[in-house]
Coordinates of C-alpha atoms in Angstrom, one line a residue:
Chain H
M1 CA -78.9 -23.2 22.6
T2 CA -76.6 -20.7 21.4
P3 CA -77.8 -17.0 21.7
K4 CA -77.5 -14.7 19.4
A5 CA -74.1 -12.5 19.5
V6 CA -74.8 -8.8 20.5
P7 CA -74.2 -6.7 17.0
L8 CA -70.9 -4.8 17.4
D9 CA -73.2 -1.3 16.5
S10 CA -75.1 -1.8 20.0
V11 CA -74.4 0.2 23.2
L12 CA -74.5 -1.5 26.2
T13 CA -75.0 -0.5 29.5
F14 CA -75.1 -2.0 33.0
E15 CA -78.6 -3.6 33.9
P16 CA -80.5 -2.0 36.9
G17 CA -78.9 -2.9 40.2
I18 CA -75.8 -4.4 38.6
R19 CA -72.2 -3.1 39.9
L20 CA -68.8 -3.4 39.7
K21 CA -66.7 -3.7 42.3
H22 CA -63.2 -3.4 43.4
D23 CA -63.0 -6.5 46.1
T24 CA -59.9 -5.2 47.8
V25 CA -60.1 -8.2 50.0
R26 CA -59.5 -10.5 47.6
D27 CA -57.8 -8.0 45.3
R28 CA -59.8 -8.7 42.3
Y29 CA -62.8 -7.2 40.6
V30 CA -66.2 -8.6 40.4
I31 CA -69.8 -8.1 39.4
Q32 CA -72.3 -7.7 41.7
G33 CA -76.4 -8.1 41.1
P34 CA -79.0 -9.8 42.6
E35 CA -78.0 -13.1 44.0
V36 CA -75.0 -12.4 41.0
L37 CA -71.4 -12.7 42.2
I38 CA -69.0 -12.8 38.9
E39 CA -65.3 -12.9 39.7
L40 CA -63.5 -11.2 36.8
N41 CA -60.1 -12.2 35.4
E42 CA -57.8 -8.9 34.2
T43 CA -59.6 -8.8 30.5
G44 CA -62.9 -9.3 32.2
T45 CA -62.2 -6.4 34.4
A46 CA -61.1 -4.4 31.4
I47 CA -64.0 -4.9 29.2
M48 CA -66.5 -4.1 32.4
K49 CA -64.7 -0.8 32.7
E50 CA -65.1 0.3 29.1
I51 CA -68.8 -0.6 29.1
D52 CA -70.1 3.0 29.5
G53 CA -73.6 3.2 27.9
I54 CA -72.3 5.8 25.2
S55 CA -70.1 3.7 23.3
E56 CA -70.7 1.2 20.4
L57 CA -69.1 -2.2 21.2
S58 CA -66.9 -1.8 18.2
A59 CA -65.4 1.4 20.0
V60 CA -65.3 -0.6 23.1
I61 CA -63.3 -3.2 21.2
D62 CA -61.2 -0.6 19.5
R63 CA -60.0 0.6 22.9
L64 CA -59.2 -2.5 24.3
A65 CA -57.1 -3.1 21.5
I66 CA -55.2 -0.2 22.4
T67 CA -54.7 -1.2 26.0
F68 CA -53.6 -4.6 25.2
S69 CA -51.8 -3.3 22.1
V70 CA -53.2 -5.8 19.7
D71 CA -55.4 -5.8 16.5
P72 CA -59.1 -5.3 17.6
A73 CA -59.7 -8.0 14.6
T74 CA -58.0 -10.5 17.1
I75 CA -60.2 -9.8 19.9
T76 CA -63.5 -9.0 18.7
V77 CA -65.1 -12.6 18.8
D78 CA -63.9 -13.1 22.5
V79 CA -65.2 -9.7 23.6
S80 CA -68.3 -10.2 21.8
E81 CA -68.9 -13.7 23.2
F82 CA -68.2 -12.3 26.6
C83 CA -70.7 -9.5 26.1
T84 CA -73.3 -11.7 24.8
A85 CA -73.0 -14.0 28.1
L86 CA -73.6 -11.2 30.3
V87 CA -76.6 -10.0 28.3
M88 CA -78.2 -13.3 28.7
K89 CA -77.5 -13.5 32.7
R90 CA -79.2 -10.2 32.5
V91 CA -76.2 -8.4 33.6
L92 CA -75.6 -6.1 30.6
T93 CA -78.3 -4.6 28.6
K94 CA -78.5 -2.9 25.1
Chain I
M1 CA -52.9 -30.6 55.6
T2 CA -56.1 -28.7 56.6
K3 CA -57.4 -26.0 53.6
P4 CA -57.0 -22.3 54.7
I5 CA -60.6 -20.7 55.8
P6 CA -61.6 -18.7 53.1
A7 CA -62.7 -14.9 54.0
P8 CA -66.8 -14.9 54.0
Q9 CA -69.0 -13.3 51.0
V10 CA -72.2 -13.4 52.0
L11 CA -74.0 -12.0 55.2
L12 CA -77.9 -12.9 55.8
A13 CA -78.9 -10.7 58.2
E14 CA -82.0 -11.7 60.2
V15 CA -83.1 -8.5 61.4
T16 CA -86.4 -9.3 63.2
H17 CA -88.2 -12.6 63.3
R18 CA -91.8 -10.8 63.7
C19 CA -93.8 -11.0 60.6
P20 CA -97.2 -10.7 60.0
L21 CA -97.7 -13.8 57.9
Q22 CA -97.8 -17.2 59.8
C23 CA -96.6 -19.7 57.0
V24 CA -96.8 -23.3 58.0
Y25 CA -93.1 -23.7 56.5
C26 CA -91.7 -20.7 58.1
S27 CA -87.7 -21.5 57.8
N28 CA -87.0 -19.9 61.0
P29 CA -86.3 -21.8 64.1
T30 CA -89.3 -22.9 66.3
E31 CA -88.2 -21.0 69.2
L32 CA -88.8 -17.2 67.7
I33 CA -86.9 -14.2 69.1
K34 CA -88.5 -11.6 70.5
K35 CA -88.7 -8.0 69.7
T36 CA -87.1 -7.1 73.1
E37 CA -84.2 -9.3 72.5
E38 CA -83.5 -7.8 69.1
I39 CA -79.9 -6.1 68.7
S40 CA -79.7 -2.1 68.1
T41 CA -79.6 -0.3 65.0
D42 CA -75.7 0.6 66.0
T43 CA -74.9 -3.1 66.7
W44 CA -76.3 -4.0 63.0
G45 CA -73.9 -1.1 62.1
K46 CA -71.0 -2.5 63.5
V47 CA -71.9 -6.1 62.3
F48 CA -71.8 -4.4 58.7
T49 CA -68.7 -2.5 58.8
E50 CA -66.8 -5.7 60.2
A51 CA -68.8 -7.9 57.9
A52 CA -67.3 -5.5 55.0
D53 CA -63.8 -5.6 56.4
L54 CA -63.5 -9.5 56.5
G55 CA -64.6 -9.7 53.0
V56 CA -68.3 -10.1 52.7
L57 CA -69.7 -8.3 49.2
Q58 CA -73.5 -8.7 50.0
V59 CA -76.0 -8.6 52.9
S60 CA -79.4 -10.2 52.5
I61 CA -81.5 -8.2 55.2
S62 CA -83.9 -10.8 55.9
G63 CA -86.4 -11.8 59.0
G64 CA -89.4 -12.5 59.5
E65 CA -90.5 -9.5 57.9
P66 CA -87.7 -6.8 57.9
A67 CA -90.4 -4.2 57.6
A68 CA -91.7 -4.8 61.5
R69 CA -88.2 -3.0 62.3
R70 CA -89.0 1.1 62.6
D71 CA -85.3 1.4 61.7
L72 CA -85.4 -0.4 58.2
T73 CA -84.1 2.5 56.3
S74 CA -81.4 3.0 58.9
L75 CA -80.4 -0.6 58.3
I76 CA -80.1 -0.5 55.0
K77 CA -78.3 3.2 54.7
A78 CA -75.7 1.4 57.0
A79 CA -75.4 -1.7 54.8
R80 CA -74.7 0.8 52.1
D81 CA -72.2 2.7 53.9
A82 CA -70.2 -0.3 54.3
D83 CA -70.2 -0.8 50.5
L84 CA -72.1 -4.0 50.7
Y85 CA -74.5 -4.9 47.7
V86 CA -77.9 -4.9 49.6
N87 CA -80.4 -7.2 49.2
L88 CA -84.0 -6.9 50.9
I89 CA -86.0 -9.9 51.2
T90 CA -89.4 -9.3 52.3
S91 CA -92.9 -10.6 52.2
G92 CA -94.4 -7.1 50.8
I93 CA -96.6 -7.2 53.5
G94 CA -96.8 -4.2 55.6
F95 CA -95.4 -1.6 53.5
K96 CA -96.9 1.5 52.4
R97 CA -95.8 2.9 49.0
S98 CA -93.7 5.8 50.7
R99 CA -91.9 3.3 53.0
L100 CA -91.1 1.2 49.7
E101 CA -89.8 4.3 48.4
E102 CA -87.8 5.3 51.5
V103 CA -86.0 1.9 51.4
I104 CA -85.1 2.4 47.6
E105 CA -83.7 5.7 48.4
A106 CA -81.8 4.5 51.1
G107 CA -79.9 2.6 48.9
C108 CA -81.8 -1.0 48.8
E109 CA -80.4 -2.5 45.2
H110 CA -82.5 -5.6 44.9
I111 CA -85.9 -6.8 46.0
Q112 CA -86.9 -10.4 46.6
L113 CA -90.3 -10.9 47.2
S114 CA -91.9 -14.1 48.7
L115 CA -94.9 -15.7 46.8
Q116 CA -96.8 -18.6 48.5
D117 CA -99.3 -19.2 45.8
V118 CA -100.8 -17.8 42.5
D119 CA -104.5 -18.9 43.8
S120 CA -105.7 -16.6 46.5
G121 CA -107.0 -19.2 48.7
G122 CA -103.9 -21.3 48.4
A123 CA -102.1 -18.5 49.9
E124 CA -104.4 -17.9 52.4
L125 CA -104.2 -21.5 53.5
I126 CA -100.4 -21.1 54.0
S127 CA -100.1 -17.9 55.5
N128 CA -103.1 -17.8 57.6
L129 CA -103.4 -14.0 56.0
K130 CA -106.5 -12.4 54.2
K131 CA -105.7 -10.8 50.6
G132 CA -102.1 -11.9 50.9
L133 CA -101.8 -12.0 47.3
E134 CA -103.4 -9.0 46.5
K135 CA -101.1 -6.9 48.4
K136 CA -98.2 -8.9 47.0
L137 CA -99.3 -7.9 43.6
E138 CA -99.8 -4.4 44.6
F139 CA -96.2 -4.3 46.2
A140 CA -95.1 -5.7 43.0
S141 CA -96.6 -3.0 40.6
W142 CA -95.1 -0.4 42.9
V143 CA -91.5 -2.1 42.6
R144 CA -91.9 -2.0 39.2
T145 CA -92.2 1.9 38.9
H146 CA -88.5 1.4 39.9
S147 CA -85.2 0.6 38.4
V148 CA -84.6 -2.0 41.2
P149 CA -84.6 -5.5 40.0
L150 CA -87.2 -7.9 41.3
T151 CA -86.7 -11.5 42.4
I152 CA -89.9 -13.8 43.1
N153 CA -89.2 -16.3 45.6
A154 CA -92.1 -18.9 45.4
V155 CA -92.0 -21.5 48.0
M156 CA -93.5 -24.8 46.3
H157 CA -94.8 -27.7 48.0
R158 CA -97.4 -30.6 47.4
L159 CA -100.4 -28.0 47.5
N160 CA -99.2 -25.9 45.1
L161 CA -96.8 -27.3 42.7
D162 CA -99.6 -28.2 40.3
R163 CA -99.8 -24.3 39.6
L164 CA -96.0 -24.5 38.9
P165 CA -96.7 -23.0 35.4
Q166 CA -99.2 -20.1 36.4
T167 CA -96.4 -19.5 38.8
I168 CA -93.8 -19.1 36.4
E169 CA -96.2 -16.5 34.4
M170 CA -97.3 -15.0 37.2
A171 CA -93.5 -14.0 38.2
I172 CA -93.2 -12.4 34.7
E173 CA -96.2 -10.3 35.0
M174 CA -94.9 -9.0 38.6
G175 CA -92.0 -7.8 36.5
A176 CA -89.3 -10.4 38.1
R177 CA -85.9 -10.6 36.5
R178 CA -85.3 -13.7 38.7
L179 CA -87.6 -16.4 40.0
E180 CA -86.3 -18.7 42.8
I181 CA -88.5 -21.9 42.7
A182 CA -87.6 -23.1 46.1
N183 CA -89.2 -26.4 47.3
V184 CA -89.8 -26.3 51.0
Q185 CA -87.1 -27.2 53.4
Y186 CA -88.3 -29.6 56.2
H187 CA -86.7 -28.3 59.0
G188 CA -87.9 -25.7 61.7
W189 CA -91.8 -25.0 61.8
A190 CA -92.1 -27.4 58.2
S191 CA -91.2 -30.4 59.8
F192 CA -94.9 -30.1 61.8
N193 CA -96.4 -29.7 58.7
K194 CA -94.3 -32.4 56.5
N195 CA -97.3 -34.5 55.8
I196 CA -99.5 -31.9 54.5
L197 CA -96.5 -30.5 52.1
M198 CA -94.4 -33.1 51.1
P199 CA -94.7 -33.3 47.5
T200 CA -95.1 -36.7 45.6
Q201 CA -92.2 -38.2 43.5
E202 CA -94.6 -37.5 40.3
Q203 CA -94.7 -34.1 41.2
S204 CA -90.9 -33.8 42.0
D205 CA -90.3 -35.5 38.4
R206 CA -92.9 -33.4 36.7
T207 CA -91.4 -29.9 38.2
N208 CA -87.8 -31.0 37.2
Q209 CA -89.4 -31.1 33.6
I210 CA -91.4 -27.7 34.1
V211 CA -88.4 -26.0 35.1
S212 CA -86.2 -27.2 32.5
E213 CA -88.8 -26.2 29.7
A214 CA -89.0 -22.6 31.2
R215 CA -85.4 -21.8 31.4
E216 CA -85.3 -22.8 27.7
K217 CA -88.4 -20.7 27.0
Y218 CA -87.5 -17.6 28.9
H219 CA -83.4 -17.6 28.3
G220 CA -82.1 -14.2 28.5
K221 CA -85.3 -12.8 29.9
L222 CA -86.2 -14.6 33.3
L223 CA -83.4 -16.2 35.3
I224 CA -84.6 -19.3 37.1
D225 CA -83.0 -20.9 40.1
Y226 CA -84.4 -24.1 41.0
V227 CA -84.1 -25.8 44.7
P228 CA -85.4 -29.5 44.1
V229 CA -87.1 -31.8 46.8
D230 CA -84.1 -33.1 48.4
H231 CA -85.9 -36.0 49.7
Y232 CA -86.3 -37.3 46.1
A233 CA -82.7 -36.5 45.0
E234 CA -79.8 -38.9 44.9
Y235 CA -77.1 -36.8 46.5
P236 CA -77.6 -34.5 49.3
K237 CA -77.5 -30.6 48.9
S238 CA -74.5 -28.6 49.0
C239 CA -75.6 -27.0 52.2
M240 CA -74.6 -23.4 52.4
N241 CA -71.8 -24.3 49.8
G242 CA -69.9 -25.7 53.0
W243 CA -70.2 -25.2 56.5
G244 CA -68.2 -21.9 57.2
Q245 CA -67.0 -21.5 53.5
V246 CA -69.1 -18.9 52.1
A247 CA -71.8 -17.3 54.4
L248 CA -72.7 -16.7 57.8
I249 CA -76.0 -15.8 59.5
V250 CA -76.4 -13.0 62.4
A251 CA -79.8 -13.8 64.4
P252 CA -82.0 -11.3 65.2
D253 CA -80.3 -11.7 68.8
G254 CA -77.1 -11.2 67.5
Y255 CA -75.7 -14.9 67.7
V256 CA -73.6 -15.9 64.7
L257 CA -74.7 -19.0 63.1
P258 CA -73.1 -20.7 60.1
C259 CA -76.6 -21.8 58.7
H260 CA -80.0 -20.8 59.5
N261 CA -81.1 -23.6 61.2
A262 CA -78.2 -24.2 62.8
T263 CA -79.8 -23.4 66.4
M264 CA -81.5 -26.6 66.6
L265 CA -77.9 -28.2 66.6
S266 CA -78.0 -27.5 70.4
H267 CA -74.6 -29.3 71.1
L268 CA -72.8 -26.2 69.6
N269 CA -71.9 -22.9 71.5
F270 CA -72.7 -20.0 69.5
E271 CA -71.1 -16.7 70.1
N272 CA -72.7 -13.0 69.7
V273 CA -71.6 -10.1 68.1
V274 CA -72.3 -7.8 71.3
D275 CA -69.2 -9.6 72.8
N276 CA -66.9 -11.0 69.9
S277 CA -65.8 -9.6 66.4
L278 CA -67.2 -11.2 63.7
G279 CA -63.9 -11.8 62.6
S280 CA -63.2 -14.0 65.7
I281 CA -66.3 -15.7 65.0
W282 CA -65.6 -16.5 61.7
Y283 CA -62.1 -18.0 61.9
E284 CA -61.8 -18.9 65.8
S285 CA -65.2 -20.3 67.2
E286 CA -65.9 -23.7 67.7
A287 CA -69.5 -23.5 66.3
F288 CA -68.0 -22.3 62.7
N289 CA -65.2 -25.0 63.4
A290 CA -67.2 -28.0 64.0
Y291 CA -68.1 -29.0 60.9
R292 CA -65.5 -27.5 58.5
G293 CA -62.9 -29.7 56.6
D294 CA -63.5 -33.4 56.5
A295 CA -62.0 -34.3 60.3
W296 CA -65.7 -34.7 61.4
M297 CA -67.0 -37.0 58.7
P298 CA -67.6 -40.7 58.9
D299 CA -65.5 -42.9 56.6
I300 CA -67.9 -42.9 54.0
C301 CA -67.6 -39.1 53.4
K302 CA -63.9 -39.0 54.1
S303 CA -63.2 -41.2 51.1
C304 CA -66.1 -40.0 49.1
D305 CA -65.2 -37.9 45.5
R306 CA -68.2 -35.7 46.1
K307 CA -67.0 -34.7 49.4
D308 CA -65.8 -31.3 47.9
I309 CA -69.1 -30.8 46.1
D310 CA -71.8 -31.5 49.0
F311 CA -69.5 -31.3 51.8
G312 CA -71.5 -34.3 53.3
G313 CA -74.9 -32.4 53.1
C314 CA -76.9 -31.1 55.9
R315 CA -75.9 -31.2 59.3
C316 CA -79.5 -30.5 60.5
Q317 CA -81.3 -33.1 58.6
A318 CA -78.7 -35.6 59.6
L319 CA -79.6 -34.6 63.5
A320 CA -83.4 -34.3 62.3
L321 CA -83.4 -37.6 61.0
L322 CA -80.9 -39.8 62.0
G323 CA -80.4 -38.5 65.7
D324 CA -76.7 -37.5 64.5
A325 CA -75.7 -34.5 63.4
S326 CA -72.3 -36.0 62.3
A327 CA -73.6 -38.7 60.3
A328 CA -74.0 -38.6 56.4
D329 CA -76.9 -36.8 54.9
P330 CA -79.8 -39.2 54.9
V331 CA -80.5 -38.3 51.4
C332 CA -77.3 -39.9 50.3
S333 CA -77.6 -42.9 48.2
R334 CA -74.0 -43.7 48.6
A335 CA -74.0 -43.5 52.5
H336 CA -77.7 -45.1 52.9
P337 CA -78.3 -47.4 50.0
H338 CA -80.7 -49.7 52.0
N339 CA -82.1 -47.0 54.0
L340 CA -85.8 -46.2 53.6
I341 CA -85.0 -42.6 54.4
P342 CA -85.9 -40.5 52.9
R343 CA -87.5 -41.4 49.5
E344 CA -89.9 -43.9 51.0
Y345 CA -90.1 -41.9 54.2
A346 CA -91.2 -38.9 52.0
N347 CA -93.8 -41.1 50.4
S348 CA -95.4 -42.4 53.6
L349 CA -95.6 -39.2 54.9
I350 CA -98.5 -37.8 52.3
A351 CA -101.6 -36.8 53.8
T352 CA -104.6 -35.5 51.8
D353 CA -106.5 -33.6 54.8
T354 CA -105.3 -30.1 55.4
A355 CA -107.5 -29.8 58.7
S356 CA -104.6 -30.7 60.6
I357 CA -102.5 -27.9 59.8
N358 CA -100.3 -26.1 62.2
Y359 CA -99.8 -22.2 61.7
R360 CA -96.8 -20.6 63.1
P361 CA -97.7 -18.5 65.8
N362 CA -96.4 -14.7 66.0
A363 CA -93.1 -13.5 67.3

């Protein structure tokens, strides 16, 4: 079952009980939550740092595109899929 | 070449064995630790700090019933001060609403509430506590007024498995974000009640079906973790995700264990946080190194392509059913193709009379 993609005008925020942590022992960022530990790569970390509960997803994508010096159109699908998966895991919410 | 020992990620802090319930499948050791043997608030503070420095990211504060400790809020605060993610594992019994609020205020980030049965009589039969279900429903209604996520841990066995669909519905009504459907592990006190609790194979098969349908139905709403009846499985469970690989347990008296039931492995010498640092215990102690890697494994496990998936299975189960803690897990169909253990063994246990039920005495 493929979940419906999060619309680009949605404002995402962390679900209660979810936090982003810098794991200094292993030098990585992780998402922590109820029996949840998700290791993030550099891209995932950059996306999670932009989730602020204020910006629409399209604005998040624009900012990431500037950070990585790419055309926003080239990352829209990937960022949207990443966020959709985290909504289904109850890490992010609209 | 031996693989380097990874840093631990998870700490299970069993702060007490005291508990108002007397569950017939209690997973704590058969010998309970008394209040007078429990380590102090300050020692727990040291444990949390050392754990975080080692690389532990989350702590589950468990028991017994953690609320039996008067210093529970101090323990939670100490764990948060060490920047650990704090889970509280509770029966919900013995909490007043004000105490729950203090616990949340102290920094508890996730609450896991046990559920014995959706049927009040069934819950009482298991826990020997009257009105337990009603108290749990009230506790869940308090949690729901806060933003702290709730997990329901439903322990399943032959007497309540037929009510699994209602159990899933109740978890949703209680406002749970996660549901653990955990079949009883037949160690510790549960081994004394095996014949009453062991599900039939038909129940086990039906459960697999119900869980997969519920996961589909509640996708994105309720996360479901499922621990099947391992006696009916083809391969062993990946016990503790490998001995001394991910998690460590600190018992109420400060002894550090690689697994919740490890004290039954009486040939091992466990070390205590009062005498040693958590780091030296994790990396250097005899007990933590006993079943790391594959040197201890029987040949059939050593040469098996699943050895990095299930790590040879459960050492406690090997000892309990085969009398040898280094044997392949008795569940494994590759290691024991002609053995009656444990599928037929499981079926042979089944008794219908619950009069012989053995309640756990309190600590």
